[in-house]
Amino acid sequence: MTAAAAAPVAACPFRICGTTSLKINAQAEALIKVNAVAATVSLLIGGLAAVLVLLTRWQVVHLLSPAWFYRILTVHGMSMLIFFIIFFEMAVLYFASAVLLNSRVATPRLAWASFWLMVGGALLVEVMMWTGNADVLFTSYVPLRAHPLYYLGVILFAVGALIVTGIFFGTLVVAKRERTYEGSVPLVTFGAATAAIIAVITLGHGAAIYIPTFLWSLGLMRVDPEIYRMVWWGLGHSSQQINVAAMVSIWYLLGALTIGAVVLNEKISRTAFVLYVLFISMAAAHHLLVDPGLSPAWKVWNTSYAMYLAVLASMVHGFTVPAGMEAGQRLRGVTQGLFGWLRRAPWGDPGFSSLVFSVIIFGFLGGITGVTFGTEQINIIAHNTLRIPGHFHATVVGGTALAFMGITYYVIPLIFRKQVAFWPLAKIQPYLFAGGMTVFSIFMTFAGTFGVPRRHWDTTFAQAPFDVQYHPAVNLMMGIMALGGLLAAVGGALYILITVWSVFFGKSIATLGGAEIRGLASGIPAGMLRPPAPLAAGDVEHRGLTRGTLVLVAVFLIAFIAYYFVNWKLLSVVWRVG
C-alpha cells in the first residue's frame, strides 16, 4: 500500500473485533448503529399501526372509523415497507462494504448528511400522515392527492438513500485501491452490491414519478393515472426486490455465523444475484395485470418469460442456502441420517432459528403464492382480495423482516458490543413471530380465496346498497388470522424491547476478548459462544452432502405444483369450464 493511500486510513480509527478479527472503522460502526436505531423506531410505529389495522379488519372488533382506518393503513405501509426496511438496508450496506472489507467509509461527512436527510424526509412524511394530510395509502394513486410536503418528504428520503448507495460503491472502490481485502469480494458483499444496484433502479423510478406528482400536488402540472401506476410500481414493487437481495445476503451470512455453512458454488450463487439485477424489476408488472391500458403482450412478457428468470434466481438461492448449511454440518461430523444436521443445529440461537423460518416462510408461503398470483389469468381472481397482502406479508414480513431480526442478534454483540438482553425471551422471539406470521398469512390468503377484499374498511359492506354473502367459514378464517397477527405482534414487540434494552441499557462486552465472550453463559448467540469448527484445507468436495436438502426441495416442488393446479381449478370454476 502506498503512503498516499495509507494516509487517509491512518486518520480513520479502527478497532479489531475480538470474535471475527475484522477491522471495524469507527465511522462505519456509528452509521450502522444510527441506521439500525432509526429502523427500530420505524418498526415500532409501523407495528402499532399494524395492530390498529388488524383490530379493524377483524370484524368482531372493527376498531377504527373509516377515516382513521385509511390513515393508519397509510402509516403502516410507509413505516414498514419504506422506512423500517430501507433504514435497515442502509446499515447492511455499511456492514457489507466497510466492515466485511476492513475498509473506511468513502465519504463519512456525506454519509452523515444522507442519514439526516433520510430522517428528515421520514419525519416529514410521518407528520403529514398522522395529521390527516396524506390519507392516500402506500400507493398514493393519482388522483388521490396528499399535501405537497408528503411528496417532498418521500423525495428527500429517497435522495438520502440514493446517496448511501453511491457511498457504498465508493467504499468498494476505496477498499480495492487500498487493498484491505484479498481476492474477490465476499459473497455477502456481492449480494449487497446487487441490492444497491436494484436500489438505484428503484429510486430512479421514484424520482421519475414522485417529482411530477409533487408538482401536480402544487397545481403546476397534470399526471396521467395510468402512467403514474406503471412508473410508480417500478418503485413500489422493486423496492421490495432490494429486500430480497439484502435478505438472501443475510441468509448466507447467518448460515456462516451460526453453523459454518459453506457456499456450494460461488459462481452459481453470484450468477443468481446477477439474474436479480437483470429481471427482478419486471415482477412489478403483476400489479397491473387487471389494468385496461396495457397490452396483453406487455403483461404476458413481463409476468412470464422474463420474470421467471428472477424466479429461477430465488430457487437457486432457496437450494444453495440450506444445502450449504447441510454441507457445513456434515463436513464437521454431523452425518446422522437425512436430517441429523437439522436436529443437531443450535435451535436456541435466535439468529439460526430466524434464518430457518425466514427461508421456509419466504419460499413456501411467499414464493409459491407470488409466482401463482403473478400469472395473468389467475391474477384476475386474486387481485384486490386478501390473497395479495397474504402473499406479501409472507415475503416482506415473514421473510425479510425475520432475516433482519436474526442478524440483529449478532449485530448487538459485534457492533454495539452489548450482551443481548432478556436472553430467554430472545430465544423464543423468532418462534412467536414466525408462528404468528405463518398463521396470519395462511388464513389471510384463505379468506381472500373466498373473495374478502383488501384495503376495505368494512369487509361485510354493511352499509352498501347491495348484499354480499360470504362462505360461513370466512368469519372463522378472519378470527384465526387476527389471532395469528396478534401473536406476530407480540413477537415483534419482544424484538423491539430486546433490541432497545440491549443497545441502551445492556451489559457491555467491549472490554472482553473472544475467549471471554465464549465463556459467557447467556446473552451471546451460539455462533459467537461456540464458533463453528474450521474445516480442513481439503474439505472442498460437497458431493453427496446435500441429501436432506434435496428431499426438502422435492417437498417444495410438490407443494408448488399442487397450489398452482388448485388455482387453475378455481379459475375454471369461476369461468364454469368443465
XYZ file of C-alpha atoms in Angstrom:
578
model
C 0.000 0.000 0.000
C 1.448 3.390 -0.910
C 1.992 6.109 1.678
C -0.595 8.290 -0.066
C -3.188 5.549 0.215
C -2.259 4.805 3.804
C -2.619 8.421 4.937
C -6.444 8.619 4.888
C -6.655 5.231 6.545
C -4.474 6.375 9.428
C -6.850 9.275 10.007
C -9.774 6.877 10.404
C -9.745 4.974 13.724
C -10.304 1.237 13.579
C -10.808 -1.452 16.179
C -10.171 -5.160 15.832
C -13.190 -7.363 16.564
C -12.161 -9.958 19.150
C -14.546 -12.513 17.670
C -14.208 -12.120 13.895
C -10.784 -10.388 13.716
C -12.283 -7.847 11.309
C -11.033 -4.253 11.310
C -14.089 -2.132 12.068
C -13.992 1.517 11.093
C -15.419 3.853 13.748
C -17.482 5.865 11.246
C -18.942 2.703 9.704
C -19.779 1.383 13.155
C -21.542 4.605 14.134
C -23.502 4.742 10.860
C -24.618 1.142 11.300
C -25.816 1.961 14.809
C -27.868 5.039 13.915
C -29.479 3.410 10.885
C -30.360 0.341 12.959
C -31.902 2.561 15.658
C -33.911 4.502 13.050
C -35.109 1.195 11.587
C -36.249 0.004 15.020
C -38.167 3.238 15.679
C -39.866 2.885 12.284
C -40.725 -0.729 13.118
C -42.320 0.406 16.380
C -44.504 2.980 14.602
C -45.437 0.576 11.826
C -46.117 -2.210 14.319
C -48.525 -0.090 16.370
C -50.312 0.852 13.159
C -50.443 -2.835 12.178
C -52.271 -3.770 15.378
C -54.827 -0.982 14.847
C -55.423 -2.069 11.240
C -55.725 -5.703 12.310
C -58.293 -4.909 15.017
C -60.327 -3.034 12.427
C -60.056 -5.823 9.840
C -61.312 -8.254 12.483
C -64.999 -7.605 12.058
C -65.826 -8.627 15.627
C -63.793 -5.664 16.937
C -63.903 -3.228 13.989
C -61.960 -0.632 15.963
C -61.314 2.378 13.745
C -63.577 4.733 11.822
C -63.203 4.780 8.007
C -61.068 7.943 8.020
C -58.687 6.651 10.685
C -58.523 3.193 9.124
C -57.149 4.527 5.838
C -54.908 6.978 7.711
C -53.381 4.251 9.865
C -53.137 1.885 6.883
C -51.058 4.558 5.130
C -48.835 4.877 8.214
C -48.416 1.105 8.398
C -47.374 0.756 4.768
C -44.902 3.645 4.665
C -43.363 2.972 8.089
C -42.846 -0.736 7.442
C -42.264 -1.148 3.711
C -40.196 2.002 3.223
C -38.715 3.398 6.436
C -38.033 0.266 8.513
C -36.787 -1.823 5.620
C -34.646 0.818 3.924
C -33.056 2.176 7.109
C -32.041 -1.382 7.972
C -30.745 -1.952 4.449
C -28.566 1.142 4.746
C -26.995 -0.444 7.839
C -26.485 -3.643 5.824
C -24.703 -1.694 3.065
C -22.253 -0.132 5.523
C -21.638 -3.519 7.152
C -21.176 -5.384 3.857
C -18.750 -2.790 2.493
C -16.676 -1.133 5.213
C -16.830 -3.859 7.883
C -16.529 -7.028 5.799
C -13.800 -5.465 3.645
C -11.856 -3.940 6.596
C -12.210 -0.549 4.938
C -13.014 3.024 5.853
C -16.238 4.676 4.672
C -15.573 6.553 1.441
C -17.124 9.902 2.444
C -18.230 9.894 6.114
C -19.449 13.511 6.158
C -21.691 12.891 3.161
C -22.839 9.636 4.778
C -23.994 11.519 7.865
C -25.668 14.187 5.741
C -27.565 11.500 3.819
C -28.672 9.846 7.072
C -30.122 13.090 8.413
C -31.727 13.751 5.034
C -33.461 10.371 5.289
C -34.528 11.085 8.870
C -35.886 14.492 7.900
C -37.816 13.068 4.977
C -39.257 10.246 7.099
C -40.337 12.665 9.858
C -41.994 14.941 7.292
C -43.947 12.023 5.840
C -44.948 10.771 9.298
C -46.244 14.208 10.330
C -48.269 14.530 7.128
C -49.783 11.067 7.605
C -50.658 11.390 11.285
C -52.203 14.848 10.820
C -54.579 13.620 8.114
C -52.820 15.339 5.211
C -51.921 12.129 3.380
C -54.730 9.549 3.587
C -53.621 8.105 0.255
C -52.286 4.666 1.328
C -48.840 3.323 0.489
C -49.500 3.504 -3.265
C -50.779 7.130 -3.196
C -52.556 6.595 -6.529
C -53.385 9.667 -8.575
C -55.959 11.299 -8.496
C -55.812 10.827 -4.692
C -53.979 13.940 -3.537
C -51.829 14.369 -0.444
C -50.272 17.543 0.928
C -47.218 18.611 -1.124
C -44.983 18.144 1.925
C -45.817 14.431 1.897
C -44.360 14.010 -1.587
C -41.429 16.248 -0.674
C -40.688 14.043 2.351
C -40.652 10.910 0.192
C -38.316 12.619 -2.285
C -35.900 13.711 0.474
C -35.847 10.219 1.966
C -35.226 8.649 -1.438
C -32.412 11.096 -2.248
C -30.730 10.258 1.054
C -30.979 6.533 0.339
C -29.633 7.050 -3.178
C -26.610 8.893 -1.766
C -25.916 5.985 0.595
C -25.874 3.553 -2.329
C -23.331 5.803 -4.010
C -21.221 5.808 -0.826
C -21.458 2.007 -0.772
C -19.977 1.770 -4.269
C -17.385 4.384 -3.336
C -16.358 2.307 -0.315
C -15.891 -0.711 -2.558
C -13.530 1.371 -4.702
C -11.644 2.582 -1.622
C -11.254 -0.979 -0.319
C -9.989 -2.134 -3.713
C -7.463 0.690 -4.073
C -6.198 0.407 -0.507
C -6.057 -3.399 -0.709
C -7.933 -4.005 2.505
C -9.004 -7.480 1.334
C -7.638 -10.221 -0.890
C -9.263 -11.861 -3.899
C -12.876 -11.274 -4.882
C -15.319 -9.511 -2.587
C -17.178 -11.896 -0.249
C -20.473 -13.318 -1.466
C -22.361 -11.291 1.159
C -20.815 -8.089 -0.191
C -21.614 -9.168 -3.753
C -25.250 -9.705 -2.741
C -25.349 -6.305 -1.060
C -23.993 -4.785 -4.281
C -26.902 -6.427 -6.087
C -29.307 -4.804 -3.626
C -27.600 -1.433 -4.167
C -27.876 -1.688 -7.964
C -31.568 -2.566 -7.698
C -31.938 0.383 -5.300
C -30.556 2.762 -7.918
C -33.034 1.405 -10.499
C -35.867 1.607 -7.978
C -35.110 5.122 -6.774
C -34.807 6.233 -10.388
C -38.430 5.169 -10.891
C -39.322 7.017 -7.692
C -37.772 10.236 -8.943
C -39.441 9.818 -12.332
C -42.890 9.724 -10.739
C -42.746 11.476 -7.351
C -41.198 14.691 -8.648
C -44.010 15.176 -11.232
C -46.570 14.168 -8.582
C -45.114 16.741 -6.187
C -45.519 19.395 -8.891
C -49.045 18.096 -9.580
C -49.914 18.487 -5.889
C -48.852 22.139 -6.213
C -51.153 22.550 -9.229
C -48.248 23.054 -11.636
C -48.814 20.113 -13.999
C -51.033 17.138 -14.766
C -50.242 13.458 -14.107
C -51.964 10.659 -16.004
C -53.242 7.991 -13.541
C -52.230 5.054 -15.753
C -48.737 6.430 -16.322
C -48.486 7.037 -12.585
C -49.404 3.434 -11.788
C -46.976 1.947 -14.286
C -43.978 4.048 -13.222
C -44.851 4.002 -9.514
C -44.811 0.217 -9.361
C -41.265 0.375 -10.670
C -40.649 1.922 -7.248
C -43.309 0.239 -5.114
C -42.584 -3.346 -6.102
C -38.904 -3.008 -6.944
C -38.219 -1.545 -3.505
C -39.229 -4.955 -2.172
C -36.734 -6.554 -4.536
C -33.985 -4.615 -2.763
C -35.237 -6.503 0.284
C -34.937 -9.851 -1.478
C -31.288 -9.300 -2.424
C -30.438 -7.983 1.049
C -32.356 -10.833 2.713
C -30.573 -13.525 0.708
C -27.218 -11.920 1.534
C -28.135 -12.116 5.217
C -29.126 -15.771 4.747
C -25.604 -16.573 3.577
C -24.102 -14.510 6.406
C -26.267 -16.058 9.137
C -25.581 -19.547 7.809
C -21.830 -18.945 8.105
C -22.057 -17.281 11.523
C -24.363 -19.797 13.177
C -23.271 -23.234 11.928
C -20.440 -22.599 9.498
C -22.465 -23.046 6.312
C -20.383 -23.351 3.160
C -21.062 -21.940 -0.302
C -21.526 -24.860 -2.679
C -20.584 -22.929 -5.781
C -19.653 -19.235 -5.701
C -20.206 -18.774 -9.438
C -23.732 -20.189 -9.324
C -24.717 -18.036 -6.334
C -23.244 -14.903 -7.888
C -24.964 -15.636 -11.206
C -28.284 -15.897 -9.371
C -27.691 -12.434 -7.879
C -26.987 -11.091 -11.387
C -30.320 -12.523 -12.571
C -31.985 -10.416 -9.880
C -30.429 -7.271 -11.319
C -31.477 -8.096 -14.874
C -35.013 -9.385 -14.389
C -36.488 -8.992 -10.922
C -37.886 -5.484 -11.517
C -40.166 -6.918 -14.203
C -42.216 -8.568 -11.476
C -43.719 -5.143 -10.793
C -45.983 -5.728 -13.786
C -48.133 -8.226 -11.901
C -49.728 -5.279 -10.069
C -51.018 -4.021 -13.428
C -52.496 -7.198 -14.874
C -56.106 -6.018 -14.498
C -55.354 -2.538 -15.874
C -57.034 -1.974 -19.270
C -54.442 0.495 -20.554
C -51.626 -2.024 -21.071
C -51.481 -4.583 -23.866
C -51.806 -8.337 -23.201
C -48.413 -8.893 -24.883
C -46.730 -6.481 -22.437
C -48.403 -8.169 -19.476
C -47.584 -11.710 -20.546
C -43.939 -10.922 -21.366
C -43.272 -9.176 -18.064
C -45.059 -11.685 -15.862
C -43.969 -14.917 -17.506
C -40.915 -15.412 -19.701
C -38.750 -12.605 -18.318
C -39.927 -12.739 -14.710
C -39.282 -16.477 -14.471
C -35.541 -15.810 -14.748
C -35.783 -13.905 -11.466
C -37.823 -16.765 -10.022
C -35.007 -19.086 -11.099
C -32.571 -16.958 -9.106
C -34.685 -17.265 -5.962
C -34.978 -21.016 -6.438
C -31.191 -21.272 -6.797
C -30.713 -19.433 -3.502
C -33.540 -21.456 -1.977
C -31.431 -24.565 -2.640
C -27.893 -23.300 -2.075
C -28.566 -21.681 1.320
C -29.981 -24.783 3.113
C -27.687 -27.062 1.109
C -24.697 -25.034 2.254
C -25.932 -25.342 5.834
C -26.281 -29.116 5.479
C -22.881 -29.497 3.821
C -21.237 -27.386 6.508
C -22.743 -29.516 9.255
C -21.841 -32.824 7.586
C -18.263 -31.697 6.893
C -17.970 -31.035 10.623
C -19.080 -34.526 11.551
C -22.874 -34.197 11.843
C -23.667 -37.032 9.442
C -26.552 -38.959 11.024
C -29.465 -39.674 8.681
C -31.202 -37.296 6.306
C -31.947 -34.559 8.822
C -29.462 -35.045 11.636
C -27.832 -31.788 10.545
C -31.097 -30.004 11.361
C -31.817 -31.855 14.605
C -28.381 -31.037 15.996
C -28.431 -27.410 14.859
C -28.425 -24.617 17.501
C -32.177 -24.039 17.652
C -31.736 -21.973 20.803
C -29.749 -19.409 18.821
C -32.290 -16.774 17.682
C -30.068 -15.977 14.713
C -30.261 -19.553 13.467
C -33.991 -20.072 14.102
C -34.738 -16.749 12.374
C -32.707 -17.891 9.369
C -34.536 -21.209 9.008
C -38.002 -19.713 9.486
C -37.209 -16.879 7.058
C -36.195 -19.345 4.331
C -39.275 -21.540 4.889
C -41.861 -18.753 5.078
C -40.400 -16.816 2.154
C -40.131 -19.912 -0.026
C -43.225 -21.937 0.784
C -45.715 -19.157 1.532
C -44.348 -16.097 -0.240
C -42.614 -17.624 -3.241
C -45.288 -20.107 -4.267
C -48.147 -17.606 -3.923
C -46.167 -14.824 -5.614
C -45.445 -16.784 -8.770
C -49.001 -18.107 -8.856
C -50.648 -14.701 -8.439
C -48.250 -13.237 -10.994
C -49.850 -15.392 -13.691
C -52.150 -13.172 -15.760
C -55.185 -15.453 -15.762
C -55.006 -16.384 -12.067
C -54.375 -12.758 -11.120
C -57.917 -11.976 -12.247
C -59.380 -13.908 -9.299
C -56.663 -12.931 -6.790
C -56.225 -9.218 -7.446
C -57.685 -6.836 -4.834
C -58.513 -9.662 -2.448
C -56.786 -10.502 0.838
C -54.727 -13.067 -1.060
C -52.339 -10.299 -2.178
C -51.456 -8.944 1.307
C -51.354 -12.575 2.468
C -48.591 -13.103 -0.096
C -46.503 -10.029 0.636
C -46.745 -10.428 4.393
C -45.113 -13.823 3.851
C -42.324 -12.347 1.717
C -41.594 -8.969 3.279
C -42.507 -9.756 6.900
C -42.084 -13.498 7.293
C -39.043 -13.475 5.013
C -37.191 -10.151 5.025
C -38.122 -8.750 8.452
C -37.421 -12.088 10.146
C -33.981 -12.276 8.494
C -33.282 -8.717 9.680
C -34.323 -9.725 13.191
C -31.988 -12.713 13.076
C -28.907 -10.730 12.076
C -29.702 -8.160 14.794
C -28.841 -10.762 17.436
C -25.315 -10.781 16.011
C -25.119 -7.035 15.316
C -25.809 -6.252 19.000
C -22.686 -8.056 20.330
C -20.476 -7.478 17.264
C -21.228 -3.805 16.519
C -22.901 -2.381 19.634
C -20.691 -4.668 21.796
C -23.508 -5.430 24.197
C -24.976 -8.647 25.529
C -28.447 -9.419 24.209
C -30.878 -8.542 26.994
C -33.656 -10.854 28.177
C -31.925 -13.846 26.612
C -34.680 -16.410 27.409
C -37.175 -14.153 25.605
C -34.746 -13.607 22.722
C -34.527 -17.376 22.195
C -38.303 -17.731 21.743
C -38.935 -14.424 19.938
C -38.374 -15.825 16.398
C -40.730 -18.732 17.157
C -43.518 -16.380 18.254
C -43.044 -14.020 15.321
C -42.655 -16.741 12.695
C -45.538 -18.821 14.067
C -47.886 -15.849 14.260
C -46.960 -14.570 10.794
C -47.385 -18.038 9.280
C -50.910 -18.358 10.683
C -51.706 -14.767 9.725
C -50.530 -15.136 6.109
C -52.157 -18.524 5.525
C -55.587 -17.559 6.809
C -55.492 -14.133 5.186
C -54.829 -15.916 1.895
C -57.654 -18.388 2.571
C -60.076 -15.533 3.315
C -59.055 -13.837 0.080
C -59.766 -17.061 -1.793
C -63.399 -16.644 -0.708
C -63.445 -13.090 -2.066
C -62.752 -10.968 1.023
C -61.424 -7.651 -0.359
C -58.188 -5.942 0.569
C -57.986 -2.296 1.671
C -61.683 -2.091 2.531
C -62.730 -0.700 5.898
C -65.839 -2.904 6.171
C -65.381 -6.305 4.560
C -69.086 -7.072 5.046
C -70.218 -3.977 3.068
C -72.877 -3.488 5.764
C -73.979 -0.055 4.532
C -73.757 -0.811 0.817
C -76.848 -0.865 -1.436
C -76.011 -4.445 -2.408
C -75.785 -7.603 -0.341
C -72.539 -9.603 -0.042
C -72.712 -13.175 1.226
C -69.503 -14.970 2.172
C -68.976 -18.625 2.929
C -69.712 -19.300 6.634
C -66.053 -20.306 7.112
C -64.861 -16.764 6.356
C -65.635 -15.449 9.841
C -63.608 -18.277 11.371
C -60.718 -17.611 8.968
C -60.689 -13.896 9.789
C -60.697 -14.680 13.509
C -57.770 -17.099 13.226
C -55.974 -14.577 11.007
C -56.392 -11.919 13.710
C -55.073 -14.212 16.432
C -52.044 -15.052 14.289
C -51.443 -11.367 13.657
C -51.623 -10.564 17.364
C -49.144 -13.367 18.128
C -46.774 -11.949 15.498
C -47.232 -8.500 17.068
C -46.164 -9.940 20.426
C -43.065 -11.378 18.740
C -42.356 -8.019 17.106
C -42.824 -6.169 20.402
C -40.394 -8.544 22.105
C -37.842 -7.882 19.371
C -38.140 -4.120 19.879
C -37.911 -4.488 23.673
C -34.870 -6.750 23.467
C -33.142 -4.562 20.891
C -33.746 -1.221 22.616
C -32.867 -2.522 26.076
C -29.716 -4.249 24.803
C -28.463 -1.185 22.949
C -29.191 1.452 25.584
C -29.138 -0.455 28.890
C -27.412 -3.766 28.097
C -24.188 -5.065 29.628
C -21.115 -4.065 27.655
C -18.745 -6.691 26.256
C -16.433 -4.093 24.706
C -13.581 -4.933 27.079
C -13.876 -8.702 26.692
C -11.802 -10.793 24.315
C -13.103 -13.561 22.101
C -12.217 -16.280 24.635
C -14.001 -14.391 27.431
C -17.089 -13.902 25.274
C -17.209 -17.628 24.604
C -17.213 -18.174 28.350
C -20.437 -16.242 28.884
C -23.479 -18.318 29.746
C -26.136 -16.233 28.014
C -26.749 -13.067 26.081
C -24.443 -14.054 23.222
C -25.594 -16.176 20.225
C -24.241 -19.685 19.819
C -22.226 -18.755 16.745
C -20.094 -16.467 18.928
C -20.067 -18.621 22.064
C -19.100 -21.756 20.143
C -17.873 -20.733 16.672
C -18.153 -23.485 14.035
C -15.009 -25.594 13.913
C -12.760 -24.645 10.965
C -12.734 -27.048 8.053
C -9.618 -28.846 6.896
C -7.987 -27.486 3.757
C -9.115 -30.499 1.721
C -12.786 -30.286 2.716
C -13.991 -28.698 -0.523
C -15.917 -31.553 -2.114
C -19.643 -31.304 -1.402
C -20.855 -34.226 -3.470
C -23.392 -36.337 -1.589
C -23.594 -33.894 1.316
C -26.984 -32.363 0.487
C -29.288 -35.394 0.564
C -31.613 -33.874 3.145
C -31.909 -30.609 1.249
C -32.839 -32.478 -1.932
C -35.739 -34.104 -0.067
C -36.887 -30.683 1.189
C -36.660 -29.284 -2.351
C -38.827 -32.152 -3.612
C -41.444 -31.311 -0.952
C -41.336 -27.683 -2.044
C -41.829 -28.548 -5.720
C -44.753 -30.854 -4.923
C -46.401 -28.083 -2.868
C -45.761 -25.623 -5.704
C -47.366 -27.898 -8.324
C -50.351 -28.654 -6.091
C -51.042 -24.984 -5.283
C -50.663 -23.943 -8.920
C -53.078 -26.675 -10.031
C -55.651 -25.744 -7.379
C -55.653 -22.132 -8.559
C -56.258 -23.121 -12.178
C -59.087 -25.326 -10.920
C -60.579 -22.366 -9.048
C -60.308 -20.279 -12.214
C -62.135 -22.939 -14.226
C -64.949 -22.868 -11.650
C -65.271 -19.087 -11.990
C -65.447 -19.422 -15.768
C -67.682 -22.516 -15.460
C -65.328 -24.636 -17.523
C -65.737 -28.413 -17.251
